[in-house]
Coordinates of C-alpha atoms in Angstrom, one line a residue:
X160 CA -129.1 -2.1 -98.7
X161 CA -129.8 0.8 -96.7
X162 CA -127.0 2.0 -94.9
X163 CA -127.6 1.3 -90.6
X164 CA -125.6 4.2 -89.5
X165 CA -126.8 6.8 -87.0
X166 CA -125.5 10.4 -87.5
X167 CA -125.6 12.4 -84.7
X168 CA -125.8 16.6 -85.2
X169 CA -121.8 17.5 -84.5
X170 CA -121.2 14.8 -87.7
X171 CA -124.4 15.5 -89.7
X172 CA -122.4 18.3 -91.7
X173 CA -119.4 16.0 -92.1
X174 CA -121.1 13.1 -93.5
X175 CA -123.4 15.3 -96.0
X176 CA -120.0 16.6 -97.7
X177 CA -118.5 12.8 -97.3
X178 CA -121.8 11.4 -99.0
X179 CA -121.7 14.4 -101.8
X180 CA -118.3 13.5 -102.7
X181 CA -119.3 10.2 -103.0
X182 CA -122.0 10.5 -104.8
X183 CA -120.1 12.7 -107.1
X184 CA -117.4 10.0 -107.9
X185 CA -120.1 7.1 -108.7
X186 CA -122.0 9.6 -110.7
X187 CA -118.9 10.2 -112.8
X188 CA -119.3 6.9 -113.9
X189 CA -123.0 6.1 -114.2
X190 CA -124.8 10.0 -114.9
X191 CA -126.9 11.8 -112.7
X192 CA -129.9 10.9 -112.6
X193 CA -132.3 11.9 -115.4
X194 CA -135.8 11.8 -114.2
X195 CA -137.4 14.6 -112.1
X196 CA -138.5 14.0 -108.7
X197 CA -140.5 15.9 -105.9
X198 CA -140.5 14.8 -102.7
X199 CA -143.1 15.1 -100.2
X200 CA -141.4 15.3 -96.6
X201 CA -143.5 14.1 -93.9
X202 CA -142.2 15.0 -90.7
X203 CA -140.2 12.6 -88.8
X204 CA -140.8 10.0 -91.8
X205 CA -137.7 9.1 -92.1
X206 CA -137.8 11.9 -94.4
X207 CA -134.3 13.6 -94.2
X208 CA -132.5 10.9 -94.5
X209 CA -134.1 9.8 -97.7
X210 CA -133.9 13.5 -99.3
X211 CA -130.1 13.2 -98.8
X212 CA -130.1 9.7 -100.2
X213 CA -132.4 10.5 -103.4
X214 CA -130.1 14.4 -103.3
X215 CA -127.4 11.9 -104.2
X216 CA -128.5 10.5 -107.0
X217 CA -128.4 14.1 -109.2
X218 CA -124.8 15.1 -107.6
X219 CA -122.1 16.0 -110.3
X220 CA -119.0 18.4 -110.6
X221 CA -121.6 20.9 -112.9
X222 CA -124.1 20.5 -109.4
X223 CA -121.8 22.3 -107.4
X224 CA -121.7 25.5 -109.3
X225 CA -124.9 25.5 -111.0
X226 CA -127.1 23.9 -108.2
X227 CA -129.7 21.2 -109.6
X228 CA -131.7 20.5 -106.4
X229 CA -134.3 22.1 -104.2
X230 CA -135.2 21.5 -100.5
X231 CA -137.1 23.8 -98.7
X232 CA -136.0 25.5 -95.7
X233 CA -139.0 25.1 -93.4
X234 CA -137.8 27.6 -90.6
X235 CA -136.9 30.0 -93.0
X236 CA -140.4 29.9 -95.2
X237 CA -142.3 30.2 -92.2
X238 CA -140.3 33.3 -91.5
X239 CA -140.7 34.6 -94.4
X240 CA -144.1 33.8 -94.8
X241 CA -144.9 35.3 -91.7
X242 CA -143.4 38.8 -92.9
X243 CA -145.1 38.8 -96.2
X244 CA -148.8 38.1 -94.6
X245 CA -148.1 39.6 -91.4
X246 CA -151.5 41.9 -91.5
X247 CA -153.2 39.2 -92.8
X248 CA -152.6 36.2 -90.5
X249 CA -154.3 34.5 -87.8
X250 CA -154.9 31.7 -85.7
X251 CA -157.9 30.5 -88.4
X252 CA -155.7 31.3 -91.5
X253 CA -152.3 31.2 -90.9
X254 CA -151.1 27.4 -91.6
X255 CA -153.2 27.5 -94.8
X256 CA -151.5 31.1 -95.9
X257 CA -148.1 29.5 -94.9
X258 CA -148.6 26.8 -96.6
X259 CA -149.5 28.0 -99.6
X260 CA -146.5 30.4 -99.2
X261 CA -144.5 27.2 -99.3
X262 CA -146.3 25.7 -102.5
X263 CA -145.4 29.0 -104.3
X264 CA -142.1 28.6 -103.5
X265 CA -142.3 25.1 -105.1
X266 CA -143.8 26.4 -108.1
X267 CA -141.1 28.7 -108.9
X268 CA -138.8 26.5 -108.2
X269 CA -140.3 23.4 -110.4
X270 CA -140.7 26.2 -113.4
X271 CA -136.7 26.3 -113.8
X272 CA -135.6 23.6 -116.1
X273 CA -132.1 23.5 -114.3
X274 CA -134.2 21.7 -111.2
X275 CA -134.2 18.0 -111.2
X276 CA -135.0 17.7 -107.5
X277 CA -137.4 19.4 -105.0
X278 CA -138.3 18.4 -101.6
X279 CA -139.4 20.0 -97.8
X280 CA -142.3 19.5 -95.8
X281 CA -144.9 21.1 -98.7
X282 CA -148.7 19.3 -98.9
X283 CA -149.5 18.0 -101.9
X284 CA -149.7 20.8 -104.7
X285 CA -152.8 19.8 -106.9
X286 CA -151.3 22.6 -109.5
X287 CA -148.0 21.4 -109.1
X288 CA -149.1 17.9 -110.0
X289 CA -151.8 19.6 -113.4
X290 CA -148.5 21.1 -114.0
X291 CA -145.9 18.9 -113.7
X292 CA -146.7 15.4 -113.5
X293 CA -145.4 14.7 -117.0
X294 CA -142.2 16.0 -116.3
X295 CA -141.6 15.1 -112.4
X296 CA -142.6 11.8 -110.5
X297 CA -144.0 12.5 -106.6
X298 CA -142.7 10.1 -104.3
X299 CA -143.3 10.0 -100.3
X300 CA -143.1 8.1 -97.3
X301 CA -145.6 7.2 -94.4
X302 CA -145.0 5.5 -90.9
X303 CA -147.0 4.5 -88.1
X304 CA -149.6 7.2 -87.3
X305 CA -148.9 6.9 -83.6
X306 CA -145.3 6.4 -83.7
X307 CA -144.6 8.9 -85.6
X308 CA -146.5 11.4 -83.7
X309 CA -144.6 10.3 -80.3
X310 CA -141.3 11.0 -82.5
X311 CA -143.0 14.0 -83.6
X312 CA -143.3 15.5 -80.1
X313 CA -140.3 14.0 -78.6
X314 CA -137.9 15.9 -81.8
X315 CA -140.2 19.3 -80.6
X316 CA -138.9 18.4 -76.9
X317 CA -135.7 17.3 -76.8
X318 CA -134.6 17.4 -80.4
X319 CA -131.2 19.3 -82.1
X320 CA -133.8 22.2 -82.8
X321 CA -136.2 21.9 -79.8
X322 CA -139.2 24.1 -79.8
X323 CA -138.1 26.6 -77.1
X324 CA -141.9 27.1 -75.7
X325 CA -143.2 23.4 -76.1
X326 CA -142.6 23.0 -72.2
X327 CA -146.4 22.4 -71.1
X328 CA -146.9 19.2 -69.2
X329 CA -147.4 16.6 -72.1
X330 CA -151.5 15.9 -70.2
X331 CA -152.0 19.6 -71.2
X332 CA -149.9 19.2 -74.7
X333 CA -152.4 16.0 -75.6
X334 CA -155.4 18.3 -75.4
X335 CA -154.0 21.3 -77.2
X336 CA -154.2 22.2 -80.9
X337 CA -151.3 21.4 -81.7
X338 CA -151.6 17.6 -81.1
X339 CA -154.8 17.4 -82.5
X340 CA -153.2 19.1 -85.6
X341 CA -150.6 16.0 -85.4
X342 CA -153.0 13.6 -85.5
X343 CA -153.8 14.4 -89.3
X344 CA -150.7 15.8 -90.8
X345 CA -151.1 13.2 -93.5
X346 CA -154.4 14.3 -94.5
X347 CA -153.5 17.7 -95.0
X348 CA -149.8 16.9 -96.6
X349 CA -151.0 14.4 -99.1
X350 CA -154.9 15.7 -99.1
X351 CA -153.5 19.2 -100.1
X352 CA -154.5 22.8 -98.5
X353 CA -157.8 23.4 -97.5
X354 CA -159.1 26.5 -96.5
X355 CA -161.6 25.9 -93.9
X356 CA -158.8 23.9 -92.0
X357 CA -160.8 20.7 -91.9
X358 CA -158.7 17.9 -92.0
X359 CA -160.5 15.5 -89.8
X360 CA -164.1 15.1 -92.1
X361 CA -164.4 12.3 -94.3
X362 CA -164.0 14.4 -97.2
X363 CA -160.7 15.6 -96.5
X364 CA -159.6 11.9 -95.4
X365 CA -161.1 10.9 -99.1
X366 CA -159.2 13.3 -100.6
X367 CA -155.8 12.5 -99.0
X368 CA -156.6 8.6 -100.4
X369 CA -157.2 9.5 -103.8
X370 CA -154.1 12.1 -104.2
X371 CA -152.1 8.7 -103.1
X372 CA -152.6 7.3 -106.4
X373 CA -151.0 10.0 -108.3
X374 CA -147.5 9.3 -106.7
X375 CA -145.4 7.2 -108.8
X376 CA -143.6 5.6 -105.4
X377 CA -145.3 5.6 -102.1
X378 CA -142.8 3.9 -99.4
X379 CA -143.0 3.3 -95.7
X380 CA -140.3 3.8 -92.8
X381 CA -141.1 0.5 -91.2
X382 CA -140.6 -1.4 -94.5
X383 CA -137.5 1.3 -96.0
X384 CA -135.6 -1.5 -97.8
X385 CA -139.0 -2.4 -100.0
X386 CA -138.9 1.6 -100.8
X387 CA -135.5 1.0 -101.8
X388 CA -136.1 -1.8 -103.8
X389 CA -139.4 0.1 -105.4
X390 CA -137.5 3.2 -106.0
X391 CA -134.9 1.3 -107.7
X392 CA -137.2 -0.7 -110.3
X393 CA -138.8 3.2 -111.1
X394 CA -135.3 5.4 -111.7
X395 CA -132.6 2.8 -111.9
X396 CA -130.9 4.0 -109.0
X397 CA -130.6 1.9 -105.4
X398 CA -130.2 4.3 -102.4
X399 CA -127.9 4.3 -99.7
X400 CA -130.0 5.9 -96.9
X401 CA -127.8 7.0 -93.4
X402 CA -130.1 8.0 -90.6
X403 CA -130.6 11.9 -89.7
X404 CA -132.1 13.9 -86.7
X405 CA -133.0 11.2 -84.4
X406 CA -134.1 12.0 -81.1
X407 CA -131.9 10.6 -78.4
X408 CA -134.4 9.3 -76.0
X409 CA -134.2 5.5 -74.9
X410 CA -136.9 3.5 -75.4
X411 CA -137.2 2.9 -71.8
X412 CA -138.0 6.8 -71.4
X413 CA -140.7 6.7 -74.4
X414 CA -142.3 3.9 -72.2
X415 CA -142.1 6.2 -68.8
X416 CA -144.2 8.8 -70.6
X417 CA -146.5 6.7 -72.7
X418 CA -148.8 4.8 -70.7
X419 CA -151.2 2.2 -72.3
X420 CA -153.8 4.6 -72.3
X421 CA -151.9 7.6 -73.1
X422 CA -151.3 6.1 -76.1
X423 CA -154.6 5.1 -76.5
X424 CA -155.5 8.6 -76.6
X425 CA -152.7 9.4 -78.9
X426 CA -154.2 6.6 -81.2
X427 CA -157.7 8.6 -81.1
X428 CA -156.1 11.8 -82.2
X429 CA -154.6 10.0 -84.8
X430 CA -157.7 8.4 -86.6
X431 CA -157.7 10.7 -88.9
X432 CA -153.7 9.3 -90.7
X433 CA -154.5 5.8 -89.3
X434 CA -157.4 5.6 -92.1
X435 CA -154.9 7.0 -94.6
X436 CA -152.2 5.0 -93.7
X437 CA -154.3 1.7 -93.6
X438 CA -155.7 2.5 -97.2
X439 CA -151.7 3.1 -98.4
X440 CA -150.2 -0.3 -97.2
X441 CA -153.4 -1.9 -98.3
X442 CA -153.1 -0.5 -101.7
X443 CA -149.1 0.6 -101.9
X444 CA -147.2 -1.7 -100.1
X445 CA -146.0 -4.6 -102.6
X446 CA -146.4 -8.2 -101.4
X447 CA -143.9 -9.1 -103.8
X448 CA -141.4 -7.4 -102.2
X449 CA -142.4 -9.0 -99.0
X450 CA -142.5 -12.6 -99.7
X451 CA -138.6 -12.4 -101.4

């Protein structure tokens, strides 16, 4: 069962070294885990609590001198990034040239044999995946479109690492760029990179549908112990999931700012991952899981 405890940021660190020692004990016993996994991160998916958990599961005394894991440091790709293409970037083609920064560094990463596990907020590499998918599985999970884009802005806001220029008034922030570019993070993180920056045509929404198949688990935040249970029957291994970087905002605050036709708007923006979302529990989520 997934574990229901909230970690705030003074006893993230704490925990992490409590849950690696722990891990390292019950691994003693049963082996790291064999099988290869990459882990698509989509933000505020739940997602950094389950790389910990599925970290875990590939934790051993030899891990903590000859490290077997990968996660990606977002802040610090996107620094770097922005150094290496600095005369090249702008506002047309700097996500995609970041982003593709990013799958480099996932390539080079997948290419040493030590690495069991990689994960960070990369789109879906169709190289990595001609490459590699007889030697890694992909696993990710969705959430609620709309929820996850209020959680998306709220972490920006008020989060442990706030943006520090994100203080427009939220009307303005709902017809920027950068919500709109919320409203189809799916699309682009399962669809892959595309160049032109489309990720609202029906093409791009296509694409993101077909890439679902080629994960071997596809799990969902509002339905995390089925992902447990699905992850288990595929590797063997039953996580113990603790809950990272939540936003401490009450609900009765999230209400204050989201009106019934804010988030109606919100819901527009978001047609784009609603259509892939629908088309992955209607095709991913297990019924047999469910009804037990």
């Amino acid at each position: 069962m997934a574990s229901s405890l909230v970690i705030t940021p003074s006893f993230d660190k704490a925990f992490r070294i409590l849950d690696a020692i722990t891990a390292i004990s019950s691994n003693v016993f049963d082996g790291s885990l064999d099988a290869k996994i990459c882990f698509v991160h989509l933000h505020k998916c739940g997602g950094t609590s389950i790389t910990q958990a599925i970290k875990s599961c590939y934790q051993s005394l030899s891990s903590i001198t000859d490290n077997n894991t990968f996660h990606l440091n977002g802040a610090a790709a996107s620094k770097a990034a922005h150094k290496s293409f600095e005369n090249h970037l702008d506002s047309e083609d700097e996500d995609y040239l970041i982003g593709k920064f990013r799958e480099h560094l996932l390539l080079y990463h997948m290419y040493q044999s030590k690495i069991k596990y990689a994960a960070g907020h990369f789109s879906f590499s169709e190289i990595a995946y001609q490459n590699f998918s007889g030697k890694y599985a992909f696993v990710t999970v969705l959430r609620d479109p709309v929820k996850r884009w209020i959680s998306a802005y709220l972490y920006s806001r008020y989060g442990q690492y706030a943006t520090p220029n994100l203080d427009e008034d939220f009307s303005d922030f709902l017809n920027s760029e950068r919500a709109f570019k919320g409203g189809c993070l799916y699309v682009k993180s399962i669809g892959g990179l595309d160049k032109t920056g489309n990720y609202t045509s029906e093409a791009a929404i296509e694409r993101a549908k077909e890439n679902l198949h080629k994960f071997s688990v596809v799990g969902f935040l509002e339905h995390q112990e089925i992902f447990v249970k699905q992850f288990e029957q595929q590797f063997g291994r039953k996580l113990r999931i603790r809950k990272y970087n939540r936003t401490n905002k009450s609900k009765t605050f999230k209400k204050s700012l989201i009106s019934e036709e804010i988030e109606a708007k919100i819901r527009e923006i978001c047609r784009p991952d609603i259509e892939v979302y629908q088309y992955a529990m209607n095709n991913f989520l297990q019924n047999k899981y469910l009804v037990n």
